[in-house]
Tab-separated table of C-alpha atoms in Angstrom:
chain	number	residue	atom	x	y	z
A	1	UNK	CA	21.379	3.563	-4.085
A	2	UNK	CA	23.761	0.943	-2.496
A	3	UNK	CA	23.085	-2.477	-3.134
A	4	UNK	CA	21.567	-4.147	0.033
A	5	UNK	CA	24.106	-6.819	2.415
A	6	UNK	CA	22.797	-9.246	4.893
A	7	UNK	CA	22.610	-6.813	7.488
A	8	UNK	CA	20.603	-3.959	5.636
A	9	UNK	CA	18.273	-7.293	4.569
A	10	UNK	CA	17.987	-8.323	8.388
A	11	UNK	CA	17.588	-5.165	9.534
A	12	UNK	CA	14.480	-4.744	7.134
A	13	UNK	CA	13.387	-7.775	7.855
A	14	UNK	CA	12.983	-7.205	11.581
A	15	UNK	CA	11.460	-3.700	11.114
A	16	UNK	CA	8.710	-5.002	8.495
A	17	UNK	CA	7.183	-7.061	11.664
A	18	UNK	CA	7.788	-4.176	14.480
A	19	UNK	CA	9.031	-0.516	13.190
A	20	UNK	CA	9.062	0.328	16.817
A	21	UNK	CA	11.741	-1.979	17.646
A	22	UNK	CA	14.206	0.045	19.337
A	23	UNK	CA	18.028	0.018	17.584
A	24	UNK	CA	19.634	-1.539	20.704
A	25	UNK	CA	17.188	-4.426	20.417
A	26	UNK	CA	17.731	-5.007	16.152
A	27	UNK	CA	21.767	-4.539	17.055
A	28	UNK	CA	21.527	-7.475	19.658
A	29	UNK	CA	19.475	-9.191	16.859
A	30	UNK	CA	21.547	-8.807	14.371
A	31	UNK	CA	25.518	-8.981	15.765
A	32	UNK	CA	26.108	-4.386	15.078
A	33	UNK	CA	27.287	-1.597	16.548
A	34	UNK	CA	23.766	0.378	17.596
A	35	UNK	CA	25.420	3.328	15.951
A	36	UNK	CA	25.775	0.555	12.976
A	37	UNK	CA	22.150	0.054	13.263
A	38	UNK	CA	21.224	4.035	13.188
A	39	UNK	CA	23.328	4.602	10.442
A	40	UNK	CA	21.783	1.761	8.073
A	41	UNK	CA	18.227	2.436	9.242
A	42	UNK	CA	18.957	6.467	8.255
A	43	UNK	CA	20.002	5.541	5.033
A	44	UNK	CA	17.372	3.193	4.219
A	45	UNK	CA	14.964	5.571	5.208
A	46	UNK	CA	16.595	8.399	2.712
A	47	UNK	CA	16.976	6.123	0.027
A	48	UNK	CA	13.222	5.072	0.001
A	49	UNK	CA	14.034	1.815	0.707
A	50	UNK	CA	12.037	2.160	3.857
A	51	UNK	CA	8.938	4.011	2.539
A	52	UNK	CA	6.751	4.887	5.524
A	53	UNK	CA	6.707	3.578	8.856
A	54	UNK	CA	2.441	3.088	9.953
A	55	UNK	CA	0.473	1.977	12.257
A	56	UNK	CA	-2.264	-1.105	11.432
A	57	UNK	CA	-5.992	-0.548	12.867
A	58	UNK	CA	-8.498	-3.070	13.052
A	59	UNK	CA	-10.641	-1.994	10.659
A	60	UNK	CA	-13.515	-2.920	12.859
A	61	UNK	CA	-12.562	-1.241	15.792
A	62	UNK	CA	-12.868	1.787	13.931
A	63	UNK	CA	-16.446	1.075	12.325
A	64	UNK	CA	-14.657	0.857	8.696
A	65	UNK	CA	-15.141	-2.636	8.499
A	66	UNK	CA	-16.080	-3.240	4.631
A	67	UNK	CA	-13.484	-3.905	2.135
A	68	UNK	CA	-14.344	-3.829	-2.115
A	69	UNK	CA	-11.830	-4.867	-4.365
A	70	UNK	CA	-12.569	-2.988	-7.503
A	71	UNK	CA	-11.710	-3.413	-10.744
A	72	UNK	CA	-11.731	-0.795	-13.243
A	73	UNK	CA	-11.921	0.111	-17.209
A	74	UNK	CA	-10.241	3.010	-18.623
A	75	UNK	CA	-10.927	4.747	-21.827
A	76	UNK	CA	-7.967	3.140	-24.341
A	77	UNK	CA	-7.669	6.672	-26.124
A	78	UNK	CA	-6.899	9.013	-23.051
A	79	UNK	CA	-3.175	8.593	-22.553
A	80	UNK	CA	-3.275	10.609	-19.553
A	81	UNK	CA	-6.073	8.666	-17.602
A	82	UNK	CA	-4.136	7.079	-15.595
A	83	UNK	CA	-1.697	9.530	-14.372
A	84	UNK	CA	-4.808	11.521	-13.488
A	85	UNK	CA	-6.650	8.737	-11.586
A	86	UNK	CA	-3.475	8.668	-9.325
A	87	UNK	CA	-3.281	11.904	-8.734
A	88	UNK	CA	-6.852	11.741	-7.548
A	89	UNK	CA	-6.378	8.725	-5.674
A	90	UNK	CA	-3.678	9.948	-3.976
A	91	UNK	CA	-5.814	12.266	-2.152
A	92	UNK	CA	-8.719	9.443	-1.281
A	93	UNK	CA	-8.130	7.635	2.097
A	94	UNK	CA	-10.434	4.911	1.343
A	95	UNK	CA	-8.521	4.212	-1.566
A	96	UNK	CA	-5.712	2.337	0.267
A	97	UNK	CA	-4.045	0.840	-2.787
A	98	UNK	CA	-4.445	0.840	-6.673
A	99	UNK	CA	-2.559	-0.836	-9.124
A	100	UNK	CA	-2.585	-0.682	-12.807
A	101	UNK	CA	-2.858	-4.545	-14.338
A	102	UNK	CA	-3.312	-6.531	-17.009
A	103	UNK	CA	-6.207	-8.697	-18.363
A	104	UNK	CA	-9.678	-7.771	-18.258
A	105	UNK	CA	-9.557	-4.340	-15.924
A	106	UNK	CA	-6.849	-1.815	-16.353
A	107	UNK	CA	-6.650	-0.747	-12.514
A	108	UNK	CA	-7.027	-2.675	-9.393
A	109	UNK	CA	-8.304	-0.567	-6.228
A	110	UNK	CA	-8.512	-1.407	-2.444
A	111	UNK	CA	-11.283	0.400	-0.961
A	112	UNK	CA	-12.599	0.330	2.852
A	113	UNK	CA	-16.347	1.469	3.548
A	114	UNK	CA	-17.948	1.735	6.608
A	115	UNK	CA	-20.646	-0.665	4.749
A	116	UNK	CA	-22.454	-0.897	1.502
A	117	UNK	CA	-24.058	2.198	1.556
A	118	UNK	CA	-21.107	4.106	2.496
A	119	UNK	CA	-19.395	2.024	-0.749
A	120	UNK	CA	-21.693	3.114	-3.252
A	121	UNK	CA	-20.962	6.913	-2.229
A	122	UNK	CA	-17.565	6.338	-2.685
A	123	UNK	CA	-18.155	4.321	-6.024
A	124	UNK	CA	-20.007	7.356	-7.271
A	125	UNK	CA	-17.621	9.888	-6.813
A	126	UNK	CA	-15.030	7.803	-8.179
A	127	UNK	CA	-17.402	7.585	-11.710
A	128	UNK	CA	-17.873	11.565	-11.268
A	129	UNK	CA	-14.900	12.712	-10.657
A	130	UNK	CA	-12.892	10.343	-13.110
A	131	UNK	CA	-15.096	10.312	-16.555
A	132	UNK	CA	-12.438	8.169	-17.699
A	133	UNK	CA	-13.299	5.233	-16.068
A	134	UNK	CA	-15.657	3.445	-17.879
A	135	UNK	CA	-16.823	0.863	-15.872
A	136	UNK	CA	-16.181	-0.820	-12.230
A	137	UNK	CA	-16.206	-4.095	-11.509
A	138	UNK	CA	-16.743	-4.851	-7.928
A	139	UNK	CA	-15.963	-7.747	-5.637
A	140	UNK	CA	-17.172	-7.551	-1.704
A	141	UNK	CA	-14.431	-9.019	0.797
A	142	UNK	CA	-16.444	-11.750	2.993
A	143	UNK	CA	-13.679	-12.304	5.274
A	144	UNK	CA	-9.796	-11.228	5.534
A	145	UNK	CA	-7.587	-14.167	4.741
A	146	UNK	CA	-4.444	-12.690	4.875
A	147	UNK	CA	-3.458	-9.159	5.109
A	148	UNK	CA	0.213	-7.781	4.452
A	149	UNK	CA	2.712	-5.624	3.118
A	150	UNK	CA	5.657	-7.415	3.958
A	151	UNK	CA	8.548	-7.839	1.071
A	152	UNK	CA	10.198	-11.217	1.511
A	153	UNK	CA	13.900	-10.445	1.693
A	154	UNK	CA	16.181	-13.643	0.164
């Protein structure tokens, strides 16, 4: 993997806020060749640098409105309990995102619900399908603050 210049940084930069910006446009942007521009993004894109390119709903347009951050306990003595919670996850869509922590939980997840009942179906077959979660901690989201995946690029 190359280390990233200026340009690879600005060209990341501009395709964290649009990914459908068109190459001409980030070239004109950015002071490069177009080809310049096709080359780089390529390249970021095989590297991994650039992981997926996505559309963002509106979660209530869709009538999956609820969000649950939930924290969660795994047994200390099953070494492979977390390799087989991702697997697992992997394969949940209302998962969105899970990541393994410190301090009183071992894993955080983001979950969307279409509402509380909805939630606690979810919630169960995370318990039975995973017996090595011992215990979930769950906080309801009231209101969305700020959402985001961008990476600050300095």
């Amino acid at each position: 993997m190359e280390q990233l210049d200026r340009f690879d940084r600005d060209i990341l930069d501009i395709v964290q806020r649009d990914c459908q910006l068109k190459a001409e446009a980030i070239a004109e942007r950015i002071g490069l060749s177009v080809s310049a521009v096709q080359r780089r993004l390529k390249r970021l894109r095989e590297e991994g640098i650039i992981k997926a390119e996505v559309a963002v709903l509106d979660r209530k347009a869709t009538g999956t409105s609820m969000v649950f951050i939930v924290g969660m306990e795994i047994e200390r003595d099953n070494y492979d309990a977390l390799a087989k919670f991702r697997v697992w996850a992997e394969k949940q869509d209302h998962i969105q995102q899970v990541y393994y922590v410190t301090g009183a939980v071992d894993l955080i997840a983001i979950v969307t619900a279409r509402d509380v009942e909805h939630y606690d179906d979810i919630a169960a077959l995370i318990m039975a399908d995973n017996p090595q979660i011992r215990r979930m901690h769950t906080n309801v989201v009231l209101r969305d603050v700020k959402l985001g995946l961008f990476v600050p690029l300095e």
